[in-house]
Each structure stands twice: as structure tokens, then as C-alpha cells.
GROMACS .gro file of C-alpha atoms in nm:
model
   79
    1UNK     CA    1   0.000   0.000   0.000
    2UNK     CA    2   0.133   0.343  -0.096
    3UNK     CA    3   0.194   0.589   0.187
    4UNK     CA    4   0.167   0.960   0.116
    5UNK     CA    5   0.300   1.282   0.257
    6UNK     CA    6   0.101   1.602   0.217
    7UNK     CA    7   0.188   1.966   0.174
    8UNK     CA    8  -0.048   2.260   0.221
    9UNK     CA    9   0.022   2.598   0.063
   10UNK     CA   10  -0.167   2.927   0.088
   11UNK     CA   11  -0.161   3.158  -0.211
   12UNK     CA   12  -0.262   3.522  -0.232
   13UNK     CA   13  -0.285   3.701  -0.567
   14UNK     CA   14  -0.049   3.466  -0.756
   15UNK     CA   15   0.210   3.445  -0.474
   16UNK     CA   16   0.269   3.162  -0.227
   17UNK     CA   17   0.251   3.305   0.127
   18UNK     CA   18   0.265   2.993   0.345
   19UNK     CA   19   0.378   2.633   0.313
   20UNK     CA   20   0.261   2.394   0.586
   21UNK     CA   21   0.171   2.689   0.809
   22UNK     CA   22   0.510   2.862   0.781
   23UNK     CA   23   0.550   3.204   0.619
   24UNK     CA   24   0.742   3.218   0.293
   25UNK     CA   25   0.964   3.516   0.218
   26UNK     CA   26   1.107   3.800   0.422
   27UNK     CA   27   0.924   4.112   0.540
   28UNK     CA   28   1.095   4.436   0.436
   29UNK     CA   29   0.968   4.742   0.629
   30UNK     CA   30   0.886   5.050   0.423
   31UNK     CA   31   0.766   5.376   0.564
   32UNK     CA   32   0.609   5.425   0.906
   33UNK     CA   33   0.363   5.133   0.919
   34UNK     CA   34   0.409   4.957   0.587
   35UNK     CA   35   0.621   4.702   0.420
   36UNK     CA   36   0.634   4.430   0.159
   37UNK     CA   37   0.717   4.061   0.151
   38UNK     CA   38   1.008   3.957  -0.070
   39UNK     CA   39   1.106   3.610  -0.182
   40UNK     CA   40   0.758   3.467  -0.226
   41UNK     CA   41   0.741   3.249  -0.539
   42UNK     CA   42   0.476   3.288  -0.805
   43UNK     CA   43   0.216   3.010  -0.791
   44UNK     CA   44   0.327   2.883  -1.133
   45UNK     CA   45   0.693   2.865  -1.020
   46UNK     CA   46   0.593   2.687  -0.699
   47UNK     CA   47   0.385   2.429  -0.888
   48UNK     CA   48   0.660   2.369  -1.145
   49UNK     CA   49   0.924   2.312  -0.874
   50UNK     CA   50   0.689   2.100  -0.664
   51UNK     CA   51   0.604   1.882  -0.965
   52UNK     CA   52   0.973   1.828  -1.034
   53UNK     CA   53   1.009   1.713  -0.672
   54UNK     CA   54   0.731   1.454  -0.714
   55UNK     CA   55   0.437   1.652  -0.572
   56UNK     CA   56   0.096   1.659  -0.739
   57UNK     CA   57  -0.198   1.889  -0.668
   58UNK     CA   58  -0.491   1.695  -0.524
   59UNK     CA   59  -0.708   1.985  -0.412
   60UNK     CA   60  -0.760   2.357  -0.428
   61UNK     CA   61  -1.019   2.569  -0.252
   62UNK     CA   62  -1.076   2.926  -0.137
   63UNK     CA   63  -0.924   2.993   0.205
   64UNK     CA   64  -1.147   3.146   0.471
   65UNK     CA   65  -0.966   3.481   0.464
   66UNK     CA   66  -1.139   3.592   0.143
   67UNK     CA   67  -1.175   3.536  -0.227
   68UNK     CA   68  -0.815   3.635  -0.309
   69UNK     CA   69  -0.670   3.360  -0.085
   70UNK     CA   70  -0.644   2.999  -0.203
   71UNK     CA   71  -0.539   2.680  -0.027
   72UNK     CA   72  -0.352   2.424  -0.237
   73UNK     CA   73  -0.317   2.064  -0.122
   74UNK     CA   74  -0.039   1.851  -0.271
   75UNK     CA   75   0.076   1.494  -0.211
   76UNK     CA   76   0.361   1.263  -0.308
   77UNK     CA   77   0.447   0.905  -0.224
   78UNK     CA   78   0.679   0.847   0.068
   79UNK     CA   79   0.984   0.659  -0.056
   0.00000   0.00000   0.00000
């Protein structure tokens, strides 16, 4: 019987923000109260790299934070 490992990613407006509950990228402060995140991959780049590493998308759904957030569920066999 095949055993699987799973990965969960949260995307916001074509960028991956979290993988398995951990933030992706580095926050760079700008101005008094603002800032931007750097180093977040595009969704297409993330999926391409994940596919090369043996992951496949098995689910996608809107995240509860709003329509611009998406949860991606991926799996791959445990070797």
C-alpha cells in the first residue's frame, strides 16, 4: 500500500505566502507602518518546482480569509 505525505500551501494574488503553516519570504519594512514581503514564489513557479520534486496537486479551494486567498493541497508518495 502506498503511503503519502502532504503539503499545504496558501496563495494570495499569484504568490505563495505559506507552506505547511510557515510564512514564505522576508518582510521588508517600508515607511512608518508599511512594508512588503520579498522572496515569495509565483504560484506557477511553486507548482513547477513541486512537480519536479514529485508533488501533485490533489485539491484547491478558497481559504477562509477571502476570495483572493487559495489553499492548495499537494501529495507525493513516501519513498
